[in-house]
Every structure is written in C-alpha cells, then in structure tokens.
CSV table of C-alpha atoms in Angstrom, one decimal:
chain,number,residue,atom,x,y,z
H,208,MET,CA,28.9,8.6,24.1
H,209,ALA,CA,32.2,9.2,22.4
H,210,PHE,CA,32.7,5.5,22.3
H,211,LEU,CA,29.4,4.9,20.5
H,212,PHE,CA,30.2,7.5,17.9
H,213,SER,CA,33.7,6.2,17.2
H,214,ALA,CA,34.6,3.9,14.4
H,215,PHE,CA,34.8,0.1,14.9
H,216,LYS,CA,38.1,-1.5,15.3
H,217,ARG,CA,39.3,-3.3,12.2
H,218,ASN,CA,39.4,-6.6,14.0
H,219,ARG,CA,36.5,-7.6,16.2
H,220,GLU,CA,38.8,-10.0,18.1
H,221,VAL,CA,40.6,-7.0,19.7
H,222,ASN,CA,37.6,-6.4,22.0
H,223,CYS,CA,34.6,-8.5,21.2
H,224,SER,CA,32.5,-7.1,24.1
H,225,ASP,CA,32.9,-3.5,22.9
H,226,TRP,CA,32.3,-4.4,19.3
H,227,ASP,CA,29.1,-6.3,20.1
H,228,THR,CA,27.8,-3.7,22.5
H,229,LYS,CA,28.2,-0.9,20.0
H,230,LEU,CA,26.7,-3.0,17.2
H,231,ALA,CA,23.7,-3.9,19.2
H,232,PHE,CA,23.2,-0.3,20.3
H,233,TRP,CA,23.1,1.1,16.8
H,234,THR,CA,21.1,-1.8,15.3
H,235,ALA,CA,18.3,-1.2,17.8
H,236,LEU,CA,18.5,2.5,17.5
H,237,ILE,CA,18.1,2.4,13.7
H,238,VAL,CA,15.0,0.3,13.9
H,239,GLN,CA,13.6,2.5,16.7
H,240,GLU,CA,14.3,5.7,14.8
H,241,ALA,CA,12.7,4.4,11.7
H,242,ALA,CA,9.6,3.6,13.7
H,243,ARG,CA,9.6,7.0,15.3
H,244,ARG,CA,9.7,8.6,11.9
H,245,SER,CA,7.0,6.2,10.5
H,246,ARG,CA,9.5,5.0,7.9
H,247,LEU,CA,9.7,1.5,6.5
H,248,SER,CA,12.8,2.3,4.4
H,249,PHE,CA,15.8,4.7,4.4
H,250,LYS,CA,18.9,5.5,2.5
H,251,PRO,CA,22.2,5.1,4.4
H,252,ARG,CA,23.1,8.7,3.6
H,253,GLU,CA,20.1,9.8,5.7
H,254,LEU,CA,21.4,8.3,8.9
H,255,SER,CA,24.0,10.9,9.4
H,256,SER,CA,21.3,13.6,9.8
H,257,TRP,CA,19.1,11.2,11.9
H,258,PHE,CA,21.9,10.7,14.5
H,259,ARG,CA,23.8,13.9,14.3
H,260,ARG,CA,24.6,15.1,17.8
H,261,LYS,CA,26.3,18.5,18.5
H,262,GLY,CA,27.7,18.5,15.0
H,263,THR,CA,29.1,14.9,15.3
H,264,VAL,CA,27.9,11.9,13.3
H,265,PRO,CA,28.5,8.2,14.2
H,266,LEU,CA,31.5,6.8,12.2
H,267,GLY,CA,30.6,3.1,12.4
H,268,LEU,CA,27.3,3.0,10.7
H,269,ASP,CA,28.6,1.3,7.5
H,270,THR,CA,29.7,-1.6,9.7
H,271,VAL,CA,26.3,-1.7,11.4
H,272,LEU,CA,24.4,-1.7,8.1
H,273,GLN,CA,26.5,-4.4,6.6
H,274,ASP,CA,25.9,-6.6,9.7
H,275,MET,CA,22.1,-5.9,9.5
H,276,ALA,CA,22.1,-6.8,5.8
H,277,ARG,CA,24.0,-10.0,6.5
H,278,ARG,CA,21.4,-11.0,9.1
H,279,GLY,CA,18.4,-10.0,7.0
H,280,LEU,CA,17.3,-7.2,9.2
H,281,ILE,CA,17.5,-4.8,6.3
H,282,GLN,CA,17.2,-5.4,2.6
H,283,LYS,CA,17.6,-3.4,-0.6
H,284,GLU,CA,14.2,-2.4,-1.9
H,285,SER,CA,15.0,-4.1,-5.2
H,286,SER,CA,16.0,-7.3,-3.5
H,287,PHE,CA,13.0,-7.2,-1.2
H,288,ALA,CA,10.7,-7.0,-4.2
H,289,ALA,CA,12.7,-9.6,-6.2
H,290,SER,CA,12.4,-12.1,-3.3
H,291,VAL,CA,8.7,-12.6,-4.1
H,292,ASP,CA,7.6,-14.9,-6.9
H,293,ALA,CA,8.1,-13.9,-10.5
H,294,GLY,CA,4.4,-13.2,-11.2
H,295,TRP,CA,4.2,-10.8,-8.4
H,296,LEU,CA,7.6,-9.3,-9.3
H,297,ALA,CA,6.4,-8.5,-12.8
H,298,TRP,CA,3.1,-7.1,-11.5
H,299,SER,CA,4.8,-4.9,-8.9
H,300,VAL,CA,7.4,-3.6,-11.3
H,301,GLY,CA,4.7,-2.6,-13.8
H,302,LEU,CA,2.2,-1.1,-11.4
H,303,PHE,CA,3.9,-0.3,-8.1
H,304,LEU,CA,6.6,2.0,-9.5
H,305,ILE,CA,8.7,1.6,-6.4
H,306,LYS,CA,11.7,3.9,-7.0
H,307,PRO,CA,14.6,3.5,-7.4
H,308,LEU,CA,14.6,-0.2,-8.3
H,309,LYS,CA,17.8,-1.3,-10.0
H,310,TRP,CA,16.9,-4.6,-11.6
H,311,THR,CA,20.4,-5.8,-12.1
H,312,LEU,CA,21.9,-9.3,-11.6
H,313,THR,CA,23.6,-8.0,-8.5
H,314,SER,CA,20.3,-6.8,-6.9
H,315,LEU,CA,18.5,-10.0,-7.8
H,316,LEU,CA,21.2,-12.2,-6.3
H,317,GLY,CA,21.7,-9.9,-3.3
H,318,ASN,CA,24.8,-8.9,-1.4
H,319,ASN,CA,25.8,-7.2,1.8
H,320,THR,CA,27.6,-4.2,0.2
H,321,VAL,CA,25.9,-1.0,1.4
H,322,SER,CA,25.3,1.7,-1.1
H,323,PRO,CA,24.7,5.2,0.4
H,324,ASP,CA,22.2,6.2,-2.1
H,325,GLU,CA,20.1,3.1,-2.4
H,326,ALA,CA,17.0,2.6,-0.4
H,327,TYR,CA,16.9,-0.2,2.2
H,328,VAL,CA,13.8,-1.8,3.8
H,329,VAL,CA,13.7,-2.3,7.6
H,330,VAL,CA,12.2,-5.8,7.5
H,331,GLU,CA,10.8,-5.8,11.0
H,332,ARG,CA,9.0,-2.5,10.4
H,333,VAL,CA,7.5,-3.8,7.1
H,334,LYS,CA,6.2,-6.9,8.9
H,335,GLU,CA,4.6,-4.8,11.7
H,336,LYS,CA,2.9,-2.4,9.2
H,337,ALA,CA,1.7,-5.3,7.0
H,338,VAL,CA,-0.1,-6.8,10.0
H,339,GLU,CA,-1.9,-3.5,10.6
H,340,LEU,CA,-2.9,-3.3,7.0
H,341,LEU,CA,-4.1,-6.9,6.9
H,342,GLN,CA,-6.2,-6.4,10.1
H,343,LEU,CA,-7.7,-3.2,8.7
H,344,CYS,CA,-8.6,-4.8,5.4
H,345,GLN,CA,-10.1,-7.9,7.0
H,346,ASN,CA,-12.3,-5.7,9.1
H,347,TYR,CA,-13.3,-3.7,6.1
H,348,LEU,CA,-14.0,-6.5,3.7
H,349,GLU,CA,-16.9,-8.9,3.9
H,350,SER,CA,-15.9,-12.5,4.4
H,351,SER,CA,-18.0,-13.4,1.4
H,352,HIS,CA,-16.3,-10.8,-0.8
H,353,PRO,CA,-12.6,-11.0,-0.1
H,354,VAL,CA,-11.7,-9.3,-3.4
H,355,VAL,CA,-11.3,-5.5,-3.7
H,356,ALA,CA,-10.1,-3.1,-6.3
H,357,PHE,CA,-6.5,-2.0,-5.8
H,358,ALA,CA,-7.4,1.7,-6.0
H,359,ARG,CA,-10.2,1.3,-3.4
H,360,LEU,CA,-7.9,-0.6,-1.1
H,361,GLN,CA,-5.4,2.2,-1.2
H,362,GLU,CA,-8.0,4.7,-0.2
H,363,VAL,CA,-9.1,2.5,2.7
H,364,CYS,CA,-5.6,2.1,4.0
H,365,GLN,CA,-4.6,5.7,4.0
H,366,GLY,CA,-4.8,5.9,7.8
H,367,VAL,CA,-2.3,3.0,8.1
H,368,CYS,CA,-0.1,3.7,5.1
H,369,ASN,CA,0.6,7.4,4.7
H,370,ASP,CA,2.2,7.2,1.3
H,371,GLU,CA,2.2,4.9,-1.7
H,372,LYS,CA,5.6,3.4,-1.0
H,373,THR,CA,4.5,2.2,2.4
H,374,PHE,CA,1.4,0.7,1.0
H,375,CYS,CA,3.3,-1.1,-1.7
H,376,LEU,CA,5.9,-2.5,0.6
H,377,CYS,CA,3.2,-3.8,2.9
H,378,LEU,CA,1.4,-5.6,0.0
H,379,LEU,CA,4.7,-7.1,-1.1
H,380,GLN,CA,5.2,-8.5,2.4
H,381,LEU,CA,1.7,-9.9,2.5
H,382,GLN,CA,2.2,-11.4,-0.9
H,383,ARG,CA,5.4,-13.0,0.4
H,384,GLU,CA,3.5,-14.5,3.3
H,385,LYS,CA,0.7,-15.7,1.0
H,386,ARG,CA,-1.9,-13.5,2.8
H,387,VAL,CA,-2.9,-11.7,-0.4
H,388,MET,CA,-3.2,-12.6,-4.1
H,389,VAL,CA,-3.2,-10.0,-6.9
H,390,ALA,CA,-4.6,-10.2,-10.4
H,391,GLU,CA,-5.6,-7.9,-13.3
H,392,ILE,CA,-9.0,-8.2,-14.9
H,393,ASP,CA,-9.8,-6.2,-18.0
H,394,GLY,CA,-7.3,-3.6,-16.9
H,395,ASP,CA,-8.6,-3.5,-13.3
H,396,LYS,CA,-6.0,-4.4,-10.6
H,397,ILE,CA,-7.6,-6.4,-7.8
H,398,VAL,CA,-6.4,-7.8,-4.5
H,399,LYS,CA,-7.7,-10.9,-2.8
H,400,PHE,CA,-7.2,-11.4,1.0
H,401,SER,CA,-7.3,-14.6,3.0
H,402,HIS,CA,-10.5,-15.0,5.1
H,403,SER,CA,-8.6,-15.2,8.4
H,404,PRO,CA,-5.1,-14.3,9.7
H,405,THR,CA,-4.2,-18.0,10.1
H,406,ASN,CA,-5.2,-19.1,6.6
H,407,LYS,CA,-3.3,-18.6,3.4
H,408,VAL,CA,-5.0,-16.9,0.5
H,409,SER,CA,-6.4,-19.0,-2.3
H,410,THR,CA,-5.9,-18.2,-6.0
H,411,VAL,CA,-8.3,-15.8,-7.7
H,412,THR,CA,-11.1,-18.0,-9.0
H,413,GLU,CA,-13.8,-17.4,-11.7
H,414,ILE,CA,-16.3,-16.9,-8.9
H,415,ASP,CA,-14.1,-14.1,-7.4
H,416,VAL,CA,-13.9,-12.5,-10.8
H,417,GLY,CA,-17.7,-12.7,-11.2
H,418,VAL,CA,-18.5,-11.3,-7.8
H,419,TYR,CA,-16.0,-8.4,-8.3
H,420,GLN,CA,-17.6,-7.6,-11.7
H,421,LEU,CA,-21.1,-7.7,-10.2
H,422,VAL,CA,-20.1,-5.4,-7.4
H,423,LYS,CA,-18.4,-3.0,-9.8
H,424,CYS,CA,-21.5,-3.0,-12.1
H,425,GLU,CA,-23.8,-2.3,-9.2
H,426,LYS,CA,-21.7,0.6,-8.0
H,427,THR,CA,-21.7,2.0,-11.6
H,428,LEU,CA,-25.4,1.7,-11.9
H,429,MET,CA,-26.1,3.2,-8.5
H,430,GLN,CA,-24.0,6.2,-9.5
H,431,LYS,CA,-26.1,6.6,-12.6
H,432,VAL,CA,-29.3,6.4,-10.6
H,433,GLU,CA,-28.0,9.1,-8.3
H,434,THR,CA,-27.1,11.3,-11.2
H,435,LEU,CA,-30.6,10.9,-12.7
H,436,SER,CA,-32.2,11.6,-9.4
H,437,GLN,CA,-30.2,14.8,-9.0
H,438,GLU,CA,-31.2,15.7,-12.6
H,439,ALA,CA,-34.8,15.2,-11.9
H,440,GLU,CA,-34.6,17.4,-8.8
H,441,ARG,CA,-33.1,20.2,-10.8
H,442,TYR,CA,-35.9,20.0,-13.4
H,443,ILE,CA,-38.5,20.0,-10.6
H,444,LYS,CA,-37.0,23.1,-9.0
H,445,ARG,CA,-36.7,24.7,-12.4
H,446,MET,CA,-40.4,24.1,-13.1
H,447,LYS,CA,-41.4,25.6,-9.8
H,448,THR,CA,-39.6,28.9,-10.7
H,449,LEU,CA,-41.3,29.2,-14.1
H,450,PRO,CA,-43.7,32.2,-14.2
H,451,ILE,CA,-46.2,30.3,-16.3
H,452,ALA,CA,-47.0,26.7,-15.4
H,453,LEU,CA,-46.7,24.1,-18.1
H,454,PRO,CA,-49.9,22.6,-19.5
H,455,PHE,CA,-50.9,19.5,-17.6
H,456,SER,CA,-50.2,17.3,-20.6
H,457,GLN,CA,-46.6,18.5,-20.8
H,458,GLU,CA,-46.1,18.0,-17.0
H,459,ILE,CA,-47.2,14.4,-17.4
H,460,LEU,CA,-44.8,14.0,-20.4
H,461,PHE,CA,-41.9,15.4,-18.4
H,462,PHE,CA,-42.4,13.2,-15.4
H,463,SER,CA,-43.0,10.2,-17.6
H,464,ILE,CA,-39.6,10.7,-19.3
H,465,VAL,CA,-37.8,11.1,-16.0
H,466,PHE,CA,-39.6,8.0,-14.5
H,467,GLN,CA,-38.7,5.9,-17.6
H,468,ARG,CA,-35.0,6.8,-17.4
H,469,GLN,CA,-34.9,5.9,-13.7
H,470,SER,CA,-36.9,2.7,-14.2
H,471,LYS,CA,-34.4,1.4,-16.9
H,472,ILE,CA,-31.5,1.8,-14.4
H,473,GLN,CA,-33.5,0.0,-11.7
H,474,ILE,CA,-34.3,-2.8,-14.0
H,475,HIS,CA,-30.6,-3.2,-14.8
H,476,LEU,CA,-29.9,-3.4,-11.1
H,477,LEU,CA,-32.4,-6.2,-10.6
H,478,LEU,CA,-30.9,-8.1,-13.5
C-alpha cells in the first residue's frame, strides 16, 4: 500500500512495470470511486479526501490525472462543452449554466495541465449515464411525438440525474452523439430525441414545432377546464349550504353560466 501512495519516479524508464501498475491502479480507482459517489465530474482537490487512508493521501495523483487527460479519460467541463458544435455551445452556455466554465482560448483548445480547482468530467461515467437517460426518455416519449419541453424532460429524468449538472452533462453527451437536438421556440426550450438507439436524430422540423405547440395548447386548455370544474363544484357546494334556496330561475341562470364557460373551453379543445 505504501508503494501505491508514494510519488511516481521522475523517469518512467527507471521501472516501467511499477510505474504502469500504479498508474493503472489509480486510474481504475478514480473511475470506480466516481461511480460509487454517483459523480460524473470532480475537482482534483477533492481526490485527497476521497482516498485519504489513516491520515495519508496518495502523492502521485497529479501524474495520474495528467495521463487520464492525455488519453481522453477525463476532460475539463469547459472543454467537454466546447467540443460540441457551436450552436449547442451557445445554447448550453446561455441555458445550462454549468459552473465554473472558463471560456478562454486555453480551455477551447484544451491541454493536459491539471488545475486543482477546475472541474473535470469522467468521460466513461458521462457516457454510461447518458445511455440511461436516453433509454428512459425513449420509453417515456411516444414515437410519434419525439419532442419534449426541456423543463418537463428534467422532471422525468430526476430518478436518473439527481442534480442539474448531471442532467446537463448527459444532454451534452447525447448532443455530441447526435442522439438529441435542441431548439428554442418562442422562448420555450425543447429537446428532440431520435426514434431508436441506432438512429441519429433529425433536425427540428416545422411539423415537430406544430405538434409541440398543439400538445402545449391542449395541456393549457385542460388545466383551464379543470380549474373551471373545481370552481363549479365550489359553487354547487356553496349553494347547498345556503339557508334559503335560490329561485328556480336564478339556479337555471347560474348553471347556464357555468356550462357556457366549460363549453367554450371544450370547443377550443376540439378546434
């Protein structure tokens, strides 16, 4: 154990076997520990507390992280987001609010220098979680309506993504794999999914927009119908508690008004 917690030799050629053994051990353990903690990203400074043992912390983690970054096993959050196309990048920066994102030339170009306070994504973990999210959404969505509101999608995925950052990182990965497409319609953020795990998602069409707007309108009208129904129930209960019954003509007028208000909503639904 002391060997694993010791620093790496300056030159790998001194003992290639020991170097590679220690590197493989910590690389696998970082990924496993991230999974155990249900984390898709971490800051290098956190690893000291993750692996502290009897007051001792591993001394070679910087070397391990640099190697993982070089091999693409981890990425800075900023670089991970920037690796997706520019349209998605602008959308994610404006709406995802992944923090902290340092949009500098260095982060866009990428490098293997490890900053102790910058968040890094465990690429393997993000891919695994993105698969879970995709399967959940394809089971939830009707194949004929592959478009869903961003806010509604976030609610549906709470069981898979326990926080906003996890959710956003998964969507970034799915966007990178061309499994989802995002757009903004009249201020509404929407997400479109591919019909099957093997197919790539198509662009958001006018038909998709129309279907989304119809579904949204239907839900709004149904909520109004429900509100009116509850209002009518309250009036009926109130009438039953009155000590003196209303004249028959006034009862007819009251129910006529309620019926007309409900009928208008139902007519709109049919249209």
